CSV table of C-alpha atoms and ligand atoms in Angstrom, one decimal:
chain,number,residue,atom,x,y,z
T,27,MET,CA,-31.7,15.4,-10.3
T,28,SER,CA,-28.5,13.8,-11.1
T,29,VAL,CA,-26.0,15.5,-13.3
T,30,ILE,CA,-23.1,13.4,-14.5
T,31,LYS,CA,-20.0,15.6,-14.2
T,32,GLU,CA,-17.0,15.2,-16.5
T,33,PRO,CA,-13.8,14.9,-14.5
T,34,GLN,CA,-11.6,18.0,-14.6
T,35,ALA,CA,-8.2,16.6,-13.8
T,36,ARG,CA,-6.3,15.8,-17.0
T,37,PHE,CA,-5.3,12.4,-15.8
T,38,LEU,CA,-8.9,11.4,-15.1
T,39,ARG,CA,-10.1,12.9,-18.4
T,40,ALA,CA,-7.5,10.8,-20.3
T,41,CYS,CA,-8.6,7.7,-18.4
T,42,ASN,CA,-12.1,8.4,-19.7
T,43,ARG,CA,-10.8,9.2,-23.3
T,44,LEU,CA,-11.9,12.8,-23.0
T,45,PRO,CA,-10.0,15.7,-24.7
T,46,VAL,CA,-7.2,17.2,-22.5
T,47,ASP,CA,-5.3,20.5,-22.4
T,48,ARG,CA,-2.0,18.6,-22.2
T,49,THR,CA,-1.2,14.9,-22.1
T,50,PRO,CA,-1.1,13.8,-18.5
T,51,VAL,CA,2.2,12.3,-17.2
T,52,TRP,CA,3.1,10.1,-14.2
T,53,PHE,CA,5.7,7.4,-13.7
T,54,MET,CA,5.5,4.0,-12.3
T,55,ARG,CA,7.8,3.9,-9.2
T,56,GLN,CA,7.9,7.7,-9.2
T,57,ALA,CA,8.7,7.6,-5.5
T,58,GLY,CA,11.9,5.8,-4.8
T,59,ARG,CA,15.6,5.5,-4.5
T,60,TYR,CA,16.5,7.8,-7.5
T,61,MET,CA,15.2,10.7,-5.4
T,62,ALA,CA,17.5,12.2,-2.6
T,63,GLU,CA,14.4,13.0,-0.5
T,64,TYR,CA,13.4,9.3,-0.6
T,65,ARG,CA,16.9,8.1,0.3
T,66,ALA,CA,17.0,10.5,3.2
T,67,ILE,CA,13.8,8.8,4.7
T,68,ARG,CA,15.0,5.4,3.7
T,69,ALA,CA,18.3,5.9,5.6
T,70,GLU,CA,16.2,6.0,8.8
T,71,HIS,CA,13.4,3.5,8.0
T,72,SER,CA,12.9,0.2,6.2
T,73,LEU,CA,10.6,-0.1,3.2
T,74,LEU,CA,8.0,-1.8,5.4
T,75,GLU,CA,8.3,0.9,8.1
T,76,ILE,CA,7.6,3.6,5.5
T,77,CYS,CA,4.6,1.6,4.2
T,78,ARG,CA,3.2,1.0,7.7
T,79,GLN,CA,3.5,4.5,9.1
T,80,PRO,CA,0.9,6.6,7.2
T,81,GLU,CA,2.7,9.9,7.8
T,82,LEU,CA,5.9,8.5,6.2
T,83,ALA,CA,3.9,6.9,3.3
T,84,VAL,CA,2.2,10.2,2.7
T,85,GLU,CA,5.4,12.2,2.7
T,86,VAL,CA,7.0,9.8,0.2
T,87,THR,CA,4.0,9.8,-2.0
T,88,LEU,CA,4.0,13.6,-2.2
T,89,GLN,CA,7.8,13.9,-3.0
T,90,PRO,CA,7.5,13.3,-6.7
T,91,VAL,CA,4.3,15.4,-6.9
T,92,HIS,CA,6.3,18.4,-5.5
T,93,SER,CA,9.6,17.7,-7.3
T,94,LEU,CA,8.5,16.6,-10.8
T,95,GLY,CA,5.1,18.3,-11.5
T,96,VAL,CA,3.4,15.0,-12.4
T,97,ASP,CA,-0.3,14.8,-13.1
T,98,ALA,CA,-1.1,12.0,-10.7
T,99,ALA,CA,0.1,10.6,-7.4
T,100,ILE,CA,0.5,6.9,-6.8
T,101,LEU,CA,0.1,5.8,-3.2
T,102,PHE,CA,3.4,4.6,-1.7
T,103,ALA,CA,2.9,0.9,-0.9
T,104,ASP,CA,4.0,-2.4,-2.4
T,105,ILE,CA,2.1,-5.1,-4.3
T,106,LEU,CA,3.3,-7.7,-1.7
T,107,LEU,CA,1.8,-6.0,1.4
T,108,PRO,CA,-1.6,-7.8,1.3
T,109,LEU,CA,0.4,-11.1,1.6
T,110,ILE,CA,1.4,-10.3,5.1
T,111,PRO,CA,-2.0,-10.8,6.7
T,112,LEU,CA,-2.3,-14.1,4.8
T,113,GLY,CA,0.4,-15.4,7.1
T,114,VAL,CA,3.2,-15.0,4.6
T,115,ASP,CA,6.6,-14.2,6.1
T,116,LEU,CA,7.8,-11.4,3.8
T,117,ALA,CA,11.1,-9.5,4.0
T,118,PHE,CA,12.7,-7.0,1.6
T,119,ILE,CA,16.4,-7.8,1.5
T,120,LYS,CA,19.0,-5.3,0.3
T,121,ASP,CA,20.2,-6.1,-3.3
T,122,GLU,CA,17.9,-9.1,-3.4
T,123,GLY,CA,14.4,-7.8,-3.3
T,124,PRO,CA,11.4,-9.5,-1.7
T,125,VAL,CA,12.0,-12.8,0.0
T,126,ILE,CA,9.2,-15.1,1.3
T,127,SER,CA,10.5,-17.8,3.7
T,128,ASN,CA,7.3,-19.9,3.7
T,129,PRO,CA,6.4,-20.1,0.0
T,130,VAL,CA,3.1,-21.8,-1.2
T,131,ARG,CA,3.8,-25.1,-2.9
T,132,SER,CA,0.8,-27.4,-2.3
T,133,ARG,CA,-2.9,-27.5,-1.7
T,134,ALA,CA,-2.3,-27.7,2.0
T,135,ASP,CA,-0.2,-24.5,1.8
T,136,VAL,CA,-3.1,-22.7,0.0
T,137,GLU,CA,-5.6,-23.9,2.6
T,138,ALA,CA,-3.3,-22.7,5.5
T,139,LEU,CA,-3.5,-19.1,4.2
T,140,HIS,CA,-5.3,-17.0,6.8
T,141,PRO,CA,-8.6,-15.2,6.2
T,142,VAL,CA,-7.9,-11.4,5.8
T,143,GLU,CA,-9.9,-8.5,7.2
T,144,VAL,CA,-8.6,-5.8,4.8
T,145,GLU,CA,-10.1,-2.9,6.7
T,146,ALA,CA,-8.3,-3.9,10.0
T,147,GLU,CA,-5.1,-5.6,8.8
T,148,LEU,CA,-4.3,-3.1,6.0
T,149,ALA,CA,-5.7,-0.1,7.9
T,150,TYR,CA,-2.3,1.7,7.5
T,151,VAL,CA,-2.7,1.8,3.7
T,152,LEU,CA,-6.3,3.1,4.0
T,153,GLU,CA,-5.2,5.8,6.5
T,154,ALA,CA,-2.5,7.0,4.2
T,155,ILE,CA,-5.1,7.3,1.4
T,156,ARG,CA,-7.4,9.4,3.6
T,157,ILE,CA,-4.6,11.8,4.6
T,158,LEU,CA,-3.4,12.1,1.0
T,159,ARG,CA,-6.8,13.0,-0.3
T,160,GLY,CA,-6.8,16.0,2.2
T,161,GLU,CA,-3.4,17.1,0.9
T,162,LEU,CA,-3.5,16.7,-2.8
T,163,PRO,CA,-5.0,19.3,-5.1
T,164,ASP,CA,-8.0,18.3,-7.3
T,165,SER,CA,-5.6,18.5,-10.3
T,166,VAL,CA,-3.5,15.6,-9.0
T,167,PRO,CA,-5.7,12.5,-8.5
T,168,LEU,CA,-4.5,9.7,-6.3
T,169,ILE,CA,-3.9,6.3,-7.9
T,170,GLY,CA,-4.3,3.2,-5.7
T,171,PHE,CA,-3.0,-0.2,-6.8
T,172,ALA,CA,-2.6,-3.9,-6.3
T,173,GLY,CA,-0.6,-6.7,-7.9
T,174,ALA,CA,-2.6,-9.0,-10.1
T,175,PRO,CA,-3.2,-12.6,-9.0
T,176,PHE,CA,-0.7,-14.0,-11.4
T,177,THR,CA,2.2,-11.7,-10.6
T,178,VAL,CA,1.6,-11.8,-6.8
T,179,GLY,CA,1.1,-15.6,-7.0
T,180,CYS,CA,4.5,-15.9,-8.7
T,181,TYR,CA,6.2,-14.2,-5.8
T,182,LEU,CA,4.2,-16.4,-3.4
T,183,ILE,CA,5.1,-19.7,-5.1
T,184,GLU,CA,8.7,-18.8,-6.0
T,185,GLY,CA,9.4,-17.3,-2.6
T,186,GLY,CA,10.8,-14.2,-4.3
T,187,GLY,CA,11.6,-12.9,-7.8
T,188,SER,CA,12.4,-15.3,-10.7
T,189,ARG,CA,13.5,-15.1,-14.3
T,190,THR,CA,11.7,-18.2,-15.5
T,191,PHE,CA,8.8,-18.7,-13.0
T,192,ALA,CA,9.6,-22.4,-13.2
T,193,GLN,CA,8.1,-23.2,-9.8
T,194,ALA,CA,5.0,-21.2,-10.4
T,195,LYS,CA,4.4,-22.5,-13.9
T,196,SER,CA,5.1,-26.1,-12.9
T,197,LEU,CA,2.4,-25.8,-10.1
T,198,MET,CA,0.1,-24.3,-12.7
T,199,TYR,CA,0.6,-27.1,-15.2
T,200,SER,CA,0.9,-30.0,-12.8
T,201,ASP,CA,-1.8,-29.2,-10.3
T,202,PRO,CA,-4.3,-26.8,-12.0
T,203,ASP,CA,-6.9,-27.2,-9.2
T,204,THR,CA,-4.4,-25.9,-6.6
T,205,TRP,CA,-3.4,-23.2,-9.0
T,206,HIS,CA,-7.0,-22.0,-9.5
T,207,ALA,CA,-7.7,-22.3,-5.7
T,208,LEU,CA,-4.7,-20.0,-5.1
T,209,MET,CA,-5.7,-17.5,-7.8
T,210,GLN,CA,-9.2,-17.4,-6.3
T,211,ARG,CA,-7.9,-16.7,-2.8
T,212,LEU,CA,-5.7,-13.9,-4.3
T,213,SER,CA,-8.5,-12.5,-6.5
T,214,LYS,CA,-10.8,-12.2,-3.6
T,215,LEU,CA,-8.2,-10.5,-1.4
T,216,ILE,CA,-7.1,-8.1,-4.2
T,217,THR,CA,-10.8,-7.2,-5.0
T,218,ASP,CA,-11.5,-6.5,-1.3
T,219,TYR,CA,-8.2,-4.5,-1.0
T,220,LEU,CA,-8.9,-2.3,-4.1
T,221,LEU,CA,-12.5,-1.7,-3.1
T,222,ALA,CA,-11.3,-0.6,0.3
T,223,GLN,CA,-8.8,1.7,-1.3
T,224,ILE,CA,-11.6,3.2,-3.5
T,225,GLN,CA,-13.8,3.7,-0.4
T,226,ALA,CA,-10.9,5.4,1.4
T,227,GLY,CA,-10.6,7.8,-1.6
T,228,VAL,CA,-8.3,6.7,-4.4
T,229,GLN,CA,-9.6,8.1,-7.7
T,230,ALA,CA,-8.2,5.5,-10.1
T,231,VAL,CA,-6.6,2.0,-9.5
T,232,GLN,CA,-3.9,0.2,-11.4
T,233,LEU,CA,-3.6,-3.6,-11.4
T,234,PHE,CA,0.1,-4.5,-11.9
T,235,ASP,CA,0.5,-7.8,-13.8
T,236,SER,CA,4.2,-7.1,-14.3
T,237,TRP,CA,5.3,-10.6,-15.1
T,238,VAL,CA,2.4,-11.9,-17.1
T,239,GLY,CA,4.4,-11.7,-20.3
T,240,ALA,CA,5.9,-15.0,-19.3
T,241,LEU,CA,2.8,-16.7,-20.5
T,242,HIS,CA,1.6,-18.0,-23.9
T,243,PRO,CA,-1.8,-16.4,-24.8
T,244,GLU,CA,-3.6,-19.7,-24.4
T,245,ASP,CA,-2.2,-20.2,-20.9
T,246,TYR,CA,-3.1,-16.6,-20.1
T,247,ARG,CA,-6.7,-17.4,-21.1
T,248,GLU,CA,-6.9,-20.6,-19.2
T,249,TYR,CA,-5.0,-19.9,-16.0
T,250,VAL,CA,-5.1,-16.1,-15.5
T,251,LEU,CA,-7.8,-14.3,-17.4
T,252,PRO,CA,-10.9,-15.5,-15.4
T,253,HIS,CA,-9.3,-14.4,-12.2
T,254,SER,CA,-8.2,-10.9,-13.3
T,255,GLU,CA,-11.6,-10.5,-15.0
T,256,GLN,CA,-13.4,-11.1,-11.8
T,257,ILE,CA,-11.4,-8.3,-10.1
T,258,PHE,CA,-12.2,-5.8,-13.0
T,259,GLN,CA,-15.9,-6.8,-12.9
T,260,ALA,CA,-16.2,-6.0,-9.2
T,261,LEU,CA,-14.4,-2.7,-9.7
T,262,SER,CA,-16.5,-1.6,-12.7
T,263,GLU,CA,-19.4,-1.2,-10.4
T,264,THR,CA,-17.6,1.7,-8.6
T,265,GLY,CA,-17.2,3.8,-11.7
T,266,VAL,CA,-13.5,4.5,-10.7
T,267,PRO,CA,-11.2,4.2,-13.7
T,268,THR,CA,-9.0,1.1,-13.9
T,269,ILE,CA,-5.6,0.6,-15.4
T,270,HIS,CA,-4.4,-2.9,-16.4
T,271,PHE,CA,-0.6,-3.1,-16.8
T,272,GLY,CA,1.9,-5.8,-17.8
T,273,THR,CA,5.2,-6.1,-19.5
T,274,ALA,CA,6.2,-8.2,-22.6
T,275,THR,CA,2.5,-8.3,-23.5
T,276,ALA,CA,2.7,-7.8,-27.2
T,277,THR,CA,0.8,-11.1,-27.8
T,278,LEU,CA,-1.5,-10.6,-24.8
T,279,LEU,CA,-3.0,-7.1,-25.2
T,280,SER,CA,-6.3,-8.1,-26.5
T,281,LEU,CA,-6.7,-10.7,-23.9
T,282,MET,CA,-5.8,-8.2,-21.2
T,283,LYS,CA,-8.4,-5.9,-22.5
T,284,GLU,CA,-10.9,-8.8,-22.4
T,285,ALA,CA,-10.0,-9.3,-18.7
T,286,GLY,CA,-10.7,-5.6,-18.1
T,287,GLY,CA,-9.4,-2.1,-17.6
T,288,ASP,CA,-10.4,1.3,-18.9
T,289,VAL,CA,-6.7,1.9,-19.6
T,290,ILE,CA,-4.2,-0.7,-20.8
T,291,GLY,CA,-0.6,-0.1,-19.7
T,292,VAL,CA,1.9,-1.0,-22.4
T,293,ASP,CA,5.7,-1.6,-22.1
T,294,TRP,CA,8.3,0.0,-24.3
T,295,ARG,CA,8.8,-3.0,-26.6
T,296,MET,CA,5.5,-2.3,-28.3
T,297,PRO,CA,4.8,0.9,-30.2
T,298,LEU,CA,1.6,2.5,-29.0
T,299,ASP,CA,0.1,2.7,-32.5
T,300,LEU,CA,0.5,-1.1,-32.9
T,301,ALA,CA,-0.9,-1.6,-29.4
T,302,ARG,CA,-4.0,0.6,-30.3
T,303,ARG,CA,-4.5,-1.5,-33.4
T,304,GLN,CA,-4.9,-4.6,-31.3
T,305,LEU,CA,-6.9,-2.8,-28.5
T,306,GLY,CA,-9.4,-0.9,-30.6
T,307,LYS,CA,-10.8,2.5,-29.8
T,308,ASP,CA,-12.8,1.8,-26.6
T,309,VAL,CA,-9.9,1.8,-24.2
T,310,ALA,CA,-7.2,4.4,-23.3
T,311,VAL,CA,-3.5,3.5,-23.4
T,312,GLN,CA,-0.7,4.3,-20.9
T,313,GLY,CA,3.0,4.3,-21.6
T,314,ASN,CA,5.5,3.7,-22.8
T,315,LEU,CA,9.0,5.4,-22.7
T,316,ASP,CA,11.8,2.9,-22.2
T,317,PRO,CA,13.0,3.5,-18.6
T,318,THR,CA,16.6,3.4,-19.7
T,319,ALA,CA,16.0,6.3,-22.1
T,320,LEU,CA,16.1,8.4,-19.0
T,321,PHE,CA,19.9,7.7,-18.9
T,322,ALA,CA,20.4,9.1,-22.5
T,323,PRO,CA,21.8,12.5,-23.4
T,324,ARG,CA,19.0,15.1,-23.6
T,325,PRO,CA,18.6,15.1,-27.5
T,326,THR,CA,18.3,11.3,-27.5
T,327,LEU,CA,15.8,11.4,-24.6
T,328,GLU,CA,13.8,13.9,-26.5
T,329,ARG,CA,13.7,11.7,-29.6
T,330,HIS,CA,12.4,8.9,-27.5
T,331,VAL,CA,9.7,11.1,-26.0
T,332,ASP,CA,8.7,12.3,-29.5
T,333,ARG,CA,8.5,8.7,-30.7
T,334,VAL,CA,6.1,7.8,-27.9
T,335,LEU,CA,3.9,10.9,-28.6
T,336,GLU,CA,3.9,10.3,-32.3
T,337,ALA,CA,2.8,6.7,-31.9
T,338,ALA,CA,0.1,7.7,-29.4
T,339,GLY,CA,-1.1,10.1,-32.1
T,340,ASN,CA,-3.1,13.3,-31.4
T,341,LYS,CA,-6.1,11.4,-30.0
T,342,PRO,CA,-7.7,11.4,-26.6
T,343,GLY,CA,-7.0,8.5,-24.3
T,344,HIS,CA,-3.2,8.6,-23.8
T,345,ILE,CA,-1.5,8.8,-20.4
T,346,PHE,CA,2.2,9.3,-20.7
T,347,ASN,CA,4.3,7.0,-18.5
T,348,LEU,CA,7.3,4.7,-18.7
T,349,GLY,CA,7.0,1.2,-20.1
T,350,HIS,CA,8.0,-0.1,-16.6
T,351,GLY,CA,9.2,1.5,-13.3
T,352,ILE,CA,11.9,4.1,-12.9
T,353,LEU,CA,15.3,2.5,-12.2
T,354,PRO,CA,17.1,3.4,-8.9
T,355,THR,CA,20.0,5.2,-10.6
T,356,THR,CA,17.9,7.4,-12.9
T,357,PRO,CA,19.0,11.1,-12.9
T,358,VAL,CA,16.1,13.0,-11.4
T,359,GLU,CA,16.6,16.0,-13.7
T,360,ASN,CA,15.9,13.8,-16.7
T,361,VAL,CA,12.6,12.7,-15.2
T,362,ARG,CA,11.6,16.3,-14.6
T,363,ALA,CA,12.6,17.2,-18.2
T,364,VAL,CA,10.3,14.5,-19.5
T,365,VAL,CA,7.3,16.0,-17.7
T,366,GLU,CA,8.1,19.4,-19.1
T,367,MET,CA,8.7,18.0,-22.7
T,368,VAL,CA,5.4,16.1,-22.7
T,369,HIS,CA,3.4,19.1,-21.4
T,370,ALA,CA,5.1,21.5,-23.8
T,371,LYS,CA,4.8,19.3,-26.8
T,372,THR,CA,1.1,18.4,-26.2
T,373,ALA,CA,-0.2,21.8,-25.1
T,374,VAL,CA,-3.5,22.7,-26.8
T,375,LYS,CA,-3.9,26.4,-27.5
T,376,SER,CA,-7.7,26.4,-27.7
T,377,VAL,CA,-9.4,25.6,-24.4
T,378,GLU,CA,-12.2,23.9,-26.3
T,379,PRO,CA,-10.5,21.1,-28.3
T,380,SER,CA,-12.6,19.5,-31.0
T,381,ARG,CA,-14.3,16.2,-30.2
T,382,GLY,CA,-14.4,13.3,-32.5
Y,20,CP3,O1,5.2,3.6,-8.0
Y,20,CP3,C1,5.4,4.1,-6.9
Y,20,CP3,O2,6.0,5.2,-6.6
Y,20,CP3,C2,4.6,3.5,-5.7
Y,20,CP3,C3,5.3,2.6,-4.9
Y,20,CP3,C4,5.5,1.1,-5.4
Y,20,CP3,C5,6.5,0.3,-4.8
Y,20,CP3,N1,6.3,-0.9,-5.4
Y,20,CP3,C6,7.4,0.7,-3.8
Y,20,CP3,C7,8.7,0.0,-3.7
Y,20,CP3,C8,4.8,0.4,-6.4
Y,20,CP3,C9,3.7,0.8,-7.3
Y,20,CP3,C10,5.4,-0.9,-6.3
Y,20,CP3,C11,4.8,-2.1,-7.1
Y,20,CP3,C12,5.6,-3.3,-7.2
Y,20,CP3,N2,6.3,-3.9,-6.2
Y,20,CP3,C13,5.7,-4.1,-8.3
Y,20,CP3,C14,4.9,-3.9,-9.6
Y,20,CP3,C15,5.6,-2.9,-10.4
Y,20,CP3,C16,6.9,-3.4,-11.1
Y,20,CP3,O3,7.9,-2.8,-10.9
Y,20,CP3,O4,6.7,-4.3,-11.9
Y,20,CP3,C17,6.5,-5.2,-8.0
Y,20,CP3,C18,6.8,-6.4,-9.0
Y,20,CP3,C19,6.9,-5.1,-6.7
Y,20,CP3,C20,7.7,-6.1,-5.9
Y,20,CP3,C21,8.9,-5.4,-5.4
Y,20,CP3,N3,9.0,-4.5,-4.4
Y,20,CP3,C22,10.2,-5.7,-5.8
Y,20,CP3,C23,10.6,-6.7,-6.9
Y,20,CP3,C24,11.1,-4.9,-5.1
Y,20,CP3,C25,12.6,-5.0,-5.1
Y,20,CP3,C26,13.1,-4.4,-6.3
Y,20,CP3,C27,13.6,-3.0,-6.0
Y,20,CP3,O5,13.3,-2.1,-6.9
Y,20,CP3,O6,14.3,-2.9,-5.0
Y,20,CP3,C28,10.3,-4.1,-4.2
Y,20,CP3,C29,10.8,-3.1,-3.3
Y,20,CP3,C30,10.2,-1.7,-3.5
Y,20,CP3,N4,8.9,-1.4,-3.6
Y,20,CP3,C31,10.9,-0.5,-3.6
Y,20,CP3,C32,10.0,0.6,-3.7
Y,20,CP3,C33,10.3,2.1,-3.8
Y,20,CP3,C34,12.5,-0.3,-3.4
Y,20,CP3,C35,12.7,-0.4,-2.0
Y,20,CP3,C36,13.7,0.3,-1.3
Y,20,CP3,O7,13.6,1.5,-1.0
Y,20,CP3,O8,14.6,-0.4,-0.9
């Protein structure tokens, strides 16, 4: 006899659009330089060392869980890690961010990418997940993640960050066959990587398409949607909730939904009620406090929190988060205050909230 059990953790309930006792909160980039505990580890180890030593990745993942009281943990890793076994020479340079010294610019470059055995070559990520599942309480689910093919492909083609994505988009427009071949390689790698994370124990996954807002909707449909869709289709067979996140996506939300995701992550430029109008009722939403509101005086911060909660409305299927990652100089006490505000303002007195 199989009994389908409803998840208990409020984060997983919200992913499934079930009623919750309080709106769940977590933050993109909740582990990082704004925390003294992170800086202490970072003073001794590079970012890649932290990612590659499971005990360190576990410790850093748990820091915000202990310090902030968030409702989910996100595995400490980076969207660019899966590029390393492809043969990409990746470094994180202080004040510059990621730099790739052998960017992909041609069909020959795509074909030279190495085949990847995720279980072996990204074993350190999977090991961190297994340890974390033993350490986290059931009330704090573990989120795994990967970058989406477009966003990861942009770093790979540009050789680092970019404002315009001129190199990536010119490859996309001038040599669509090579573009699609690269997106295919990345979709396969990202699918394998996320499935391995799920097998290792993550309880939800987020696909970060952080820079997809650089695209016109028709270009999104032609050059990106089929590849992201393939990833979500493979994941849907696992039953693990999926979150699809991007920024500057006001004109892309319905297409992102079409590509997939049980939850759509929305940035701060787009009020959640407007987002929901585009998205319809059959997905949950995540977001979307402006990360810079965390620098505001407390009453202003509180107004911004209220604005997000009011736009989300008193309906199931909202996960409180920022509209993008926490900035490195954010005061940690303000982050903690947001967790407390959201929990206090959304607390449901009755244990049996009405459904409907
Ligand atoms: O959210 C978390 O707490 C988990 C850890 C996490 C990191 N990167 C660690 C990290 C996550 C989810 C990411 C995702 C990521 N990485 C994205 C998508 C999210 C987003 O912000 O849009 C992107 C685009 C990257 C690529 C990347 N990694 C950049 C552009 C940079 C440099 C910018 C910066 O903030 O320094 C990184 C480095 C990085 N990844 C840091 C952290 C904590 C800072 C590194 C440090 O300690 O020096």
